[in-house]
Amino acid sequence: MAAQTPVVRLTDPYEALAALEEAVPGLAELRRAEPARVDWAAAEARLGALLPGDFKLLAEVYPDLHFGDYMSLHTPWPGEEEAWAGAAAEEEEDVADLIDLADLGAVLAAYPAPGGLLTWGSSNQGDTFLWTTEGTGPEAWKVTVASRSGDWWHYNAGAVQFTADLISGALEPWGLPRVRPEVVALGGEAQTGERAPQVDGG
């Protein structure tokens, strides 16, 4: 499978989040007033794996985000950690079907197989964003893209840096559309019933 590698892989979660906030002007305005208290121990125990620090930080600092009227990251809400992890684990069959459809069963497998693919995001156009859960730990996991057009490829960075680089244009969006630097905080709508805040980065 083809792969892209960023000039610098951002291994510090705060640097990755800063890159995303730079890629989407005004995103920082949607930060929670106080970080969410996510029970990561419960989520990780149910999932059977530790999760990357950048993903955890994003979930604590922000509500659910939808970028460019296109892409969402599947982060857990406080109190729903085990349900979130259970839903992620139950996607094994869907991921396996994607792999079979692409005839990539010889090189890829769904989590919880060793090094298997675990979903962390999706688009409203049928694209799926996954981690390849291999390496020395979750900070070494890379992103794998399964586009609706049938393009599969790796990006040697974490989920938050991938999202930042996709929006900023720092990577080639093989099989994906260009993503506008706009964001909607879906959590605001879910909690208050009011129109969720939206930021247009132009």
CSV table of C-alpha atoms in Angstrom, one decimal, residues 91 94-96 98-99 108-111 116-122 127-133 141-147 152-155 157-159 162:
chain,number,residue,atom,x,y,z
A,91,GLU,CA,-17.2,-2.2,14.0
A,94,ASP,CA,-17.6,-3.6,9.0
A,95,VAL,CA,-13.9,-3.0,8.8
A,96,ALA,CA,-13.3,-6.6,7.8
A,98,LEU,CA,-14.0,-3.0,3.8
A,99,ILE,CA,-10.8,-5.0,3.7
A,108,LEU,CA,-4.6,-5.9,6.5
A,109,ALA,CA,-6.9,-7.2,9.2
A,110,ALA,CA,-9.5,-5.7,11.5
A,111,TYR,CA,-8.8,-5.0,15.2
A,116,GLY,CA,-5.4,-4.6,13.1
A,117,LEU,CA,-7.4,-1.6,11.9
A,118,LEU,CA,-9.5,0.4,14.4
A,119,THR,CA,-11.9,3.1,13.3
A,120,TRP,CA,-11.4,6.7,14.7
A,121,GLY,CA,-13.3,8.8,12.2
A,122,SER,CA,-15.4,8.9,9.1
A,127,ASP,CA,-14.7,7.4,3.7
A,128,THR,CA,-13.3,5.7,6.8
A,129,PHE,CA,-10.3,6.8,8.9
A,130,LEU,CA,-8.5,4.1,10.9
A,131,TRP,CA,-5.5,3.4,13.1
A,132,THR,CA,-3.2,0.6,12.2
A,133,THR,CA,-2.6,-0.6,15.7
A,141,TRP,CA,0.1,4.0,15.4
A,142,LYS,CA,-0.3,5.3,11.9
A,143,VAL,CA,-3.4,6.4,10.1
A,144,THR,CA,-4.9,4.3,7.4
A,145,VAL,CA,-7.4,5.7,4.9
A,146,ALA,CA,-10.1,3.7,3.3
A,147,SER,CA,-11.7,6.1,0.7
A,152,TRP,CA,-6.3,2.8,0.5
A,153,TRP,CA,-3.2,4.4,2.0
A,154,HIS,CA,-1.2,5.1,5.1
A,155,TYR,CA,-0.2,8.3,6.7
A,157,ALA,CA,1.2,10.3,11.9
A,158,GLY,CA,-1.5,10.3,14.5
A,159,ALA,CA,-5.2,11.1,13.9
A,162,PHE,CA,-3.6,13.7,9.9
